[in-house]
Coordinates of C-alpha atoms and ligand atoms in Angstrom, one line a residue:
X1 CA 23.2 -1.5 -1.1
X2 CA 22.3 1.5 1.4
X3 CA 19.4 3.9 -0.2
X4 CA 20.0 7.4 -0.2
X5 CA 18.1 9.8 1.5
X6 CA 16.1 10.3 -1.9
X7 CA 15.8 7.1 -3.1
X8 CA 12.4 5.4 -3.0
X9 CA 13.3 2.3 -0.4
X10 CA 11.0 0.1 -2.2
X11 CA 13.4 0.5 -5.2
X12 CA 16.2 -1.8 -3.3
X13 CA 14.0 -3.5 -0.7
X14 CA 10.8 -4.9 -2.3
X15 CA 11.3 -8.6 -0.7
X16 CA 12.9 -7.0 2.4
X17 CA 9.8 -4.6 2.8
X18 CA 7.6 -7.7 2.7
X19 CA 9.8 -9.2 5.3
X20 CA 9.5 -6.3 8.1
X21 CA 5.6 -6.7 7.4
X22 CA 5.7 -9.9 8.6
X23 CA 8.0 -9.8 11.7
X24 CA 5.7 -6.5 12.2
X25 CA 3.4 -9.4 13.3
X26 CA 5.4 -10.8 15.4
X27 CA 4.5 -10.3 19.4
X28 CA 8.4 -9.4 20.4
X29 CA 9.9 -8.7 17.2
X30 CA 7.3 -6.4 16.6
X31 CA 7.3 -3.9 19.8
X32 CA 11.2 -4.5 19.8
X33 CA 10.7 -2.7 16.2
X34 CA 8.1 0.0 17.2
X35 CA 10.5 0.9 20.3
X36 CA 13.7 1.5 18.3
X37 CA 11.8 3.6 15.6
X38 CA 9.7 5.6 18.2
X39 CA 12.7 5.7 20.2
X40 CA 14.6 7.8 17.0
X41 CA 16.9 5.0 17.4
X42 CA 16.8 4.1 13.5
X43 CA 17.5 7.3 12.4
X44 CA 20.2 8.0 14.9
X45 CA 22.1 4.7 13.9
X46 CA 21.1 5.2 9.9
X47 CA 24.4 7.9 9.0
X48 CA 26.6 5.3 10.2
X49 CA 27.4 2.3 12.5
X50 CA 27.2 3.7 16.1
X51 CA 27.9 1.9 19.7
X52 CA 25.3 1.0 22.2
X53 CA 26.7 3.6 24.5
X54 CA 26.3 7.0 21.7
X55 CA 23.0 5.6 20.8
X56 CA 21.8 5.4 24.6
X57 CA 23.0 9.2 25.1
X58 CA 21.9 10.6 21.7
X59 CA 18.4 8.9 22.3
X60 CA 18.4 9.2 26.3
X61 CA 17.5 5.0 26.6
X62 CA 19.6 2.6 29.0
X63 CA 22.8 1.4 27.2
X64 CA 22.8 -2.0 28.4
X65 CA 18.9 -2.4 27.4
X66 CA 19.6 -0.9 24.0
X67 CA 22.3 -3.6 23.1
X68 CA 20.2 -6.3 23.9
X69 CA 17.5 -4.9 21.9
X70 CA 19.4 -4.3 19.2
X71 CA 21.5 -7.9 19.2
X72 CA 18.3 -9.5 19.1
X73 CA 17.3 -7.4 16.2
X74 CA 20.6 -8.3 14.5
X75 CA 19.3 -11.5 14.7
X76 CA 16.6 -10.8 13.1
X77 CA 18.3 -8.9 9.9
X78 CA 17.4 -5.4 10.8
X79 CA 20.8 -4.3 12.2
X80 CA 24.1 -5.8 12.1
X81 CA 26.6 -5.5 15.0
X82 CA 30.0 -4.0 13.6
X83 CA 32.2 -4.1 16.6
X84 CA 31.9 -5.1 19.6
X85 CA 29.1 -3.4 20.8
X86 CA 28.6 -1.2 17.4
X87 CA 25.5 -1.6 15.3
X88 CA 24.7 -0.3 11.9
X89 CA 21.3 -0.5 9.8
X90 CA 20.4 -3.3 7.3
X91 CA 18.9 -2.6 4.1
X92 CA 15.8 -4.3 5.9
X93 CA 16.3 -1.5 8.9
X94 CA 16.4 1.1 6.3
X95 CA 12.9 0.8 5.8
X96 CA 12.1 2.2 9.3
X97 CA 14.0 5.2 8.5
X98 CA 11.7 8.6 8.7
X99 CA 14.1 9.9 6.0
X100 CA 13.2 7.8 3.1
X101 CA 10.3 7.7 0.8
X102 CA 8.2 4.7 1.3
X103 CA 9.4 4.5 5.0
X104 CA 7.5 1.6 7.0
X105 CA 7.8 3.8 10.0
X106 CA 3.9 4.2 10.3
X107 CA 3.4 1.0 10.6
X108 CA 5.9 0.5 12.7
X109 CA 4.7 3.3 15.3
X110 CA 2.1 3.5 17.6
X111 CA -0.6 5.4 16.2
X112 CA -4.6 5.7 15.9
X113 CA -4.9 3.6 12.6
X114 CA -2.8 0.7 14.1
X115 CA -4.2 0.3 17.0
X116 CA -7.7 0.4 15.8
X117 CA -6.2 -2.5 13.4
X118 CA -5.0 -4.2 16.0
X119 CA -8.0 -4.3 18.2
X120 CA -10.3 -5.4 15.0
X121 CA -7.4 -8.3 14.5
X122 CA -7.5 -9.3 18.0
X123 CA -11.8 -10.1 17.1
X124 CA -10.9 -12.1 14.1
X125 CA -12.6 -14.8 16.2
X126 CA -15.7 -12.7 14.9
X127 CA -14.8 -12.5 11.5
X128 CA -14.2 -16.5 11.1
X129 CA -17.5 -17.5 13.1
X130 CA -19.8 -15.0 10.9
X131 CA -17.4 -13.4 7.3
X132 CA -18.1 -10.0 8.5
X133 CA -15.2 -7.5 9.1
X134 CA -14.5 -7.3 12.9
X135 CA -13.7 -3.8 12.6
X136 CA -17.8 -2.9 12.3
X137 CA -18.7 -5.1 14.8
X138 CA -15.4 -3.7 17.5
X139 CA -15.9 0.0 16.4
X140 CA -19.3 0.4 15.1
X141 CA -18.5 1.8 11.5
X142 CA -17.0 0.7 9.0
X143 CA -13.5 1.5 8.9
X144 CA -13.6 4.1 5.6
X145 CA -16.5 5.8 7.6
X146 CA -14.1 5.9 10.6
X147 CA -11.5 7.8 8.2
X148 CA -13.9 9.6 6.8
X149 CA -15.3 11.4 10.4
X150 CA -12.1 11.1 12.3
X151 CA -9.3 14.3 11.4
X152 CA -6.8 12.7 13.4
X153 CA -7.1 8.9 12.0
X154 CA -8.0 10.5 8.5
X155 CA -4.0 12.2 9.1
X156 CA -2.6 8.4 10.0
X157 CA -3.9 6.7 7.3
X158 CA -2.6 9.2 4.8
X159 CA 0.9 9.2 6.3
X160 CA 0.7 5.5 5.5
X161 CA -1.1 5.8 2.2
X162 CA 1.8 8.0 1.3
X163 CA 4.6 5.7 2.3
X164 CA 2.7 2.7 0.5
X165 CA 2.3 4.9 -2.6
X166 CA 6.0 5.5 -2.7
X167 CA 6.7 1.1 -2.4
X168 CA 4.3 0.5 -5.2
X169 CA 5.3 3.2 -7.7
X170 CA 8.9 2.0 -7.4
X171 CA 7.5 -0.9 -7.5
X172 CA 5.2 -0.7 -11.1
X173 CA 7.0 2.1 -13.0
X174 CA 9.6 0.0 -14.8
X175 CA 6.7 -2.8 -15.1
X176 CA 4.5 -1.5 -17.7
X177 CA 4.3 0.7 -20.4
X178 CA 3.1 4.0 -19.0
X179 CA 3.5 6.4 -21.4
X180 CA 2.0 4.8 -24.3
X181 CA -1.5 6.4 -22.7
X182 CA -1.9 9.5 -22.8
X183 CA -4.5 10.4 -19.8
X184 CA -4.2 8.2 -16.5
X185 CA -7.1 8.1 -14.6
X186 CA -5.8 7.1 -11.1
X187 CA -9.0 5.8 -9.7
X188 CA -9.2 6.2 -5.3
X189 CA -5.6 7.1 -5.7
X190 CA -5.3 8.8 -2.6
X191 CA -3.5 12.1 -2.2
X192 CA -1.8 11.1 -5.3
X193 CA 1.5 10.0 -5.0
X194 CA 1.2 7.0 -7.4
X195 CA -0.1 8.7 -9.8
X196 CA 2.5 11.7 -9.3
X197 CA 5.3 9.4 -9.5
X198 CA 4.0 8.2 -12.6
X199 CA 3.7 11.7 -14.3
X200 CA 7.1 12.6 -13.0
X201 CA 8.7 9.6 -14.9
X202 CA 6.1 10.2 -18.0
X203 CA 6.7 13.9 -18.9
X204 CA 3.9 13.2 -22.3
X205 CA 1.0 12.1 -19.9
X206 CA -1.3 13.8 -18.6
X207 CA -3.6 12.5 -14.9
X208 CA -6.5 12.7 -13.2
X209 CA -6.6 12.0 -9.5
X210 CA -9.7 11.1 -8.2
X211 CA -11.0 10.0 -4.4
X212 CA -13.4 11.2 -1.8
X213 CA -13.1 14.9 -1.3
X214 CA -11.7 15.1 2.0
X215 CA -8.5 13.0 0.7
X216 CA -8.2 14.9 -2.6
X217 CA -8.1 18.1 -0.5
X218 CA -4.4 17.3 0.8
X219 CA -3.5 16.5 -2.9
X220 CA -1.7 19.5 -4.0
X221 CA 1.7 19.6 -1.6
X222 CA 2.2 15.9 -3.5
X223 CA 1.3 17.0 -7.1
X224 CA 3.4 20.3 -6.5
X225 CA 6.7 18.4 -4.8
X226 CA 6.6 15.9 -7.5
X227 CA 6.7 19.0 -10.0
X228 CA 3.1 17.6 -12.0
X229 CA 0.2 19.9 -10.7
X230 CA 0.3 21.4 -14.0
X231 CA -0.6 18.3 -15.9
X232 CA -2.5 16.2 -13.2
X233 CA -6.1 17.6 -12.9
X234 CA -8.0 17.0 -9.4
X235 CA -11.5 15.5 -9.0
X236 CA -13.5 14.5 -6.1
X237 CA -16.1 11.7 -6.2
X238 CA -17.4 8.4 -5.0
X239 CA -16.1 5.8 -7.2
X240 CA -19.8 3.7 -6.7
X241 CA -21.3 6.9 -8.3
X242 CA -19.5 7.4 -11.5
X243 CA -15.6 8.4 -12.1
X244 CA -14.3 10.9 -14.7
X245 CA -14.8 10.5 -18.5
X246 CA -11.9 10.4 -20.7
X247 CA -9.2 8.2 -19.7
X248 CA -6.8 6.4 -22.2
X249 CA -6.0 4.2 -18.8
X250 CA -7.7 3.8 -15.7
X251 CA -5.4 2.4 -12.6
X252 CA -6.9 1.2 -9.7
X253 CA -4.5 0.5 -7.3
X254 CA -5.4 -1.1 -4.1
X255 CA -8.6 -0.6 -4.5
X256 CA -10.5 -3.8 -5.3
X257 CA -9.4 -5.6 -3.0
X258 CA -11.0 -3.2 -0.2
X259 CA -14.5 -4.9 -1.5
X260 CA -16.4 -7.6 -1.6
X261 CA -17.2 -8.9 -5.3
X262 CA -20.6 -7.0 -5.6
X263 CA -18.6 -3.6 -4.8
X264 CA -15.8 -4.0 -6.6
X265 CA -17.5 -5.3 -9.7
X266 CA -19.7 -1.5 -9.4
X267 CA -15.7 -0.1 -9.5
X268 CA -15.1 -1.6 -12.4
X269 CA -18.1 -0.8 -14.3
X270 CA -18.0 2.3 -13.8
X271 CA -14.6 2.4 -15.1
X272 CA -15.7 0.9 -18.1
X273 CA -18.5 3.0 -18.5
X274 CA -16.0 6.3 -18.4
X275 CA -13.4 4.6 -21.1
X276 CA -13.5 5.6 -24.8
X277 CA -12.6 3.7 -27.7
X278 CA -9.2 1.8 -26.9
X279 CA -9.1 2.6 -23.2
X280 CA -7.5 0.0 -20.6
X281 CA -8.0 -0.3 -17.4
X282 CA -4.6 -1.5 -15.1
X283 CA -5.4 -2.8 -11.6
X284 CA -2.6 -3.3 -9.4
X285 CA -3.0 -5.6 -6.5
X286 CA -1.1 -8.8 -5.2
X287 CA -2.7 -12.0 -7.2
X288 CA -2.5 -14.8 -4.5
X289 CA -0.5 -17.8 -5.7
X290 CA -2.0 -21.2 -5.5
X291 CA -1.0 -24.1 -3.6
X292 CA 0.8 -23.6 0.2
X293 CA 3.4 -21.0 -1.2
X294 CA 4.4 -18.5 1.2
X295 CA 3.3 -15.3 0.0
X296 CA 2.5 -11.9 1.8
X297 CA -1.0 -11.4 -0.5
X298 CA -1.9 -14.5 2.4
X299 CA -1.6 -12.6 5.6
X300 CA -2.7 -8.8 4.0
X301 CA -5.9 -10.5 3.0
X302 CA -7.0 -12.1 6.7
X303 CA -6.2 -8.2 7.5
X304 CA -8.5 -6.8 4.7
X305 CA -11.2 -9.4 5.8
X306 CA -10.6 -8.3 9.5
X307 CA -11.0 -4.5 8.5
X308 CA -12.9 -3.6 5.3
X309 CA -15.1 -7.0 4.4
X310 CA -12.6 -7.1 1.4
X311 CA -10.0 -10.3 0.2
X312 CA -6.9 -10.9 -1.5
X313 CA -8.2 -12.9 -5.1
X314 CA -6.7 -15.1 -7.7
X315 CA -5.9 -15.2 -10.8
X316 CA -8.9 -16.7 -11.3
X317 CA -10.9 -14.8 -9.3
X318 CA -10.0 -11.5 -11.0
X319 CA -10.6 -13.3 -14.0
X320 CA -14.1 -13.6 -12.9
X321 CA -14.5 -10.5 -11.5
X322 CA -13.6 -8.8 -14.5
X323 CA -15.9 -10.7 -17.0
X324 CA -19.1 -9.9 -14.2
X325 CA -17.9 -6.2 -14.5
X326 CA -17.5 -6.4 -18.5
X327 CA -13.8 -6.5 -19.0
X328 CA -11.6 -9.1 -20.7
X329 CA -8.1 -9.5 -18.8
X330 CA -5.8 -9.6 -21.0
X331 CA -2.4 -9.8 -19.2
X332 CA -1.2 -10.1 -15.7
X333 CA 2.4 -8.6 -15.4
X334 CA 4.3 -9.4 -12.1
X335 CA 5.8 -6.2 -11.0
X336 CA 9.1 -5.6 -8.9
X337 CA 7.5 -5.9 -5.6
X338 CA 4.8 -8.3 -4.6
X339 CA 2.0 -6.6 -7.0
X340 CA 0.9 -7.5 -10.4
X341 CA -0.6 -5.3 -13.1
X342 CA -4.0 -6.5 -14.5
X343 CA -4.2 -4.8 -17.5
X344 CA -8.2 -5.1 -19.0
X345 CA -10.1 -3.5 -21.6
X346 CA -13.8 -3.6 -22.3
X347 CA -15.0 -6.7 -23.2
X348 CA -16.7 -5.6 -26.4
X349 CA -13.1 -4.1 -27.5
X350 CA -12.2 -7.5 -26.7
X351 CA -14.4 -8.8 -29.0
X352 CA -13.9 -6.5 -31.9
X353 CA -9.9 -6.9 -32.0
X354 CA -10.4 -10.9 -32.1
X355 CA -12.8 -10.5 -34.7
X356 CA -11.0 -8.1 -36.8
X357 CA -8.0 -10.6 -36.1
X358 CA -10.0 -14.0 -37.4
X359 CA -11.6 -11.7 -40.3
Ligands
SAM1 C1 -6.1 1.3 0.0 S1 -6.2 2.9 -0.5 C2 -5.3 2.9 -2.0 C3 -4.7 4.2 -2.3 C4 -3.8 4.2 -3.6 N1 -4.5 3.9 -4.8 C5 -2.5 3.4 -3.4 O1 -2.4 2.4 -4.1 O2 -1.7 3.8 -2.6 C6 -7.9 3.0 -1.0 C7 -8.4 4.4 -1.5 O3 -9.7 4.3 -1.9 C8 -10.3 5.5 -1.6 N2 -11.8 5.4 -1.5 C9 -12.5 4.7 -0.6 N3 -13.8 4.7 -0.8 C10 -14.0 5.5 -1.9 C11 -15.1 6.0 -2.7 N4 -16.3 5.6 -2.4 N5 -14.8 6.8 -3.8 C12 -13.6 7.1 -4.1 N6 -12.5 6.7 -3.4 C13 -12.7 5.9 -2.4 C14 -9.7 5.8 -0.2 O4 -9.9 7.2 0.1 C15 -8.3 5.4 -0.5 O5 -7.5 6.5 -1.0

């Protein structure tokens, strides 16, 4: 089935999206896929099944190259060939489109962020001879410093953090019981379209946003489009520091997974040390499977290793991590897309319901 226009891609396409990641990786597939999106190539093809010739004139390319590109890429599942020398998209090609929430297009393009990720991958030689993040060692910064100094990567990485909040709300909404809290804490949640997504679909709940200031400032267009800047409330912090008091559920979505144990274990404390009475906390990341399954949390996590010093864990592992960080996972719910939902509460709570329950 072909999203439309205002359909969330991720809805339809969770596996699919998993599967451009990967040929994303791959050294033909993957420029062959940069050119056609850069190109406008996707989005001239994406109303309807056009031939080699139209696309060459609407895009000004060379009709000959542009059905061989695009044969080969109907080989690989991102168009399909119609006619003789027609193509149409794929529900895997739709995800290039620059018309669709949760578009892959910035990853697909050339841009500041990707290429800086691509020059730290290229040192992962580094990385495997000492465990420190290439992307220090190649740039001299750590990569959230990087974003943090630099307007025009800062601008990239949001475009992509916007794209990937649209995959994983579409993802998690139907996953979990949302609205059975009534403040969500969205904890380094970006320029909020997670937990925007959420409120939309909640119209009883209530958010807090909270990340570094200079993401937080490019907040409000989200909050506003999503119609929830009345009932989502704005802070800016450092998540190491402290994060805001009062939550019935803090998410942290993508976020511990950045970090090394130490740092992410300070995360979740200070979570815990914000929630009241009856608070949980729900962390959404991929939980790596054991054994040689093929699963995508396996190639994200050499890149988080490569980039911020941070891993892809376990059950297990998070299991750990939450008892060093005083919180008792209680259930790990797999979610439409590759991402669970850890849901935790304190570990006292913990205690007190099993006691009350063996009293
Ligand atoms: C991988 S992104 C995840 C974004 C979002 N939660 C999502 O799932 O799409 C990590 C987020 O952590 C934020 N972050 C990094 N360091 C932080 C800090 N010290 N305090 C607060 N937020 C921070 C970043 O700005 C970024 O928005």
């Amino acid at each position: 089935m072909r999203p439309g226009p205002e359909e969330p891609v991720g809805a339809h396409a969770a596996v699919p999206a998993a599967e451009v990641l990967a040929t994303l990786t791959d050294y033909i597939t993957r420029p062959a896929l940069e050119a056609v999106t850069a190109l406008g190539i996707i989005d001239v093809v994406a109303p309807g099944p056009r031939t080699a010739e139209d696309i060459a004139s609407a895009t000004r390319a060379n009709a000959a190259a542009v059905y061989r590109v695009l044969r080969y890429l109907a080989s690989k599942g991102v168009f399909t060939q119609v006619g003789d020398r027609a193509f149409a998209l794929t529900e895997v090609g739709e995800l290039l489109r620059s018309d669709v929430p949760g578009s892959m297009r910035y990853i697909a393009i050339r841009n500041e962020s990707r290429d800086r990720g691509d020059l730290a991958m290229r040192e992962l030689r580094y990385t495997l001879e000492t465990g420190l993040p290439a992307y220090e060692h190649v740039f001299g910064e750590s990569l959230f410093a990087a974003i943090q100094r630099d307007p025009e990567l800062r601008a990239d990485w949001h475009a992509q953090m916007r794209a990937h909040g649209h995959r994983v709300a579409a993802a998690i909404l139907p996953s979990f019981e949302w609205d059975e809290f009534a403040t969500v804490v969205d904890v380094g949640g970006n320029t909020g379209v997670v937990l925007a997504s959420l409120l939309k679909a909640h119209p009883s709940m209530r958010g807090i946003l909270f990340d570094l200031p200079e993401v937080v400032e490019e907040a409000a267009p989200v909050l506003e489009a999503h119609g929830v800047a009345g009932r989502c409330e704005v802070v800016a912090g450092d998540f190491f520091a402290a994060v805001p008091d009062g939550g019935d559920l803090y998410v942290l979505s993508q976020i511990l997974h950045d970090w090394d144990d130490a740092r992410a274990s300070t995360i979740l404390a200070n979570c815990v040390r914000a929630m009241k009475p009856g608070s949980r906390v729900a962390v959404i990341e991929q939980v790596v499977p054991p054994g040689d399954l093929p699963h995508p949390s396996k190639r994200i996590d050499l890149a988080l290793m490569v980039n911020f010093g941070g891993q892809e864990r376990s059950e297990s592992e998070f299991r750990v991590l939450f008892a060093q960080s005083g919180v008792e996972l209680s259930r790990v719910i797999p979610s439409a897309g590759s991402w669970s939902i850890l849901e935790g509460m304190p570990l006292d709570a913990g205690s007190s319901i099993l006691a009350a329950s063996l009293a």
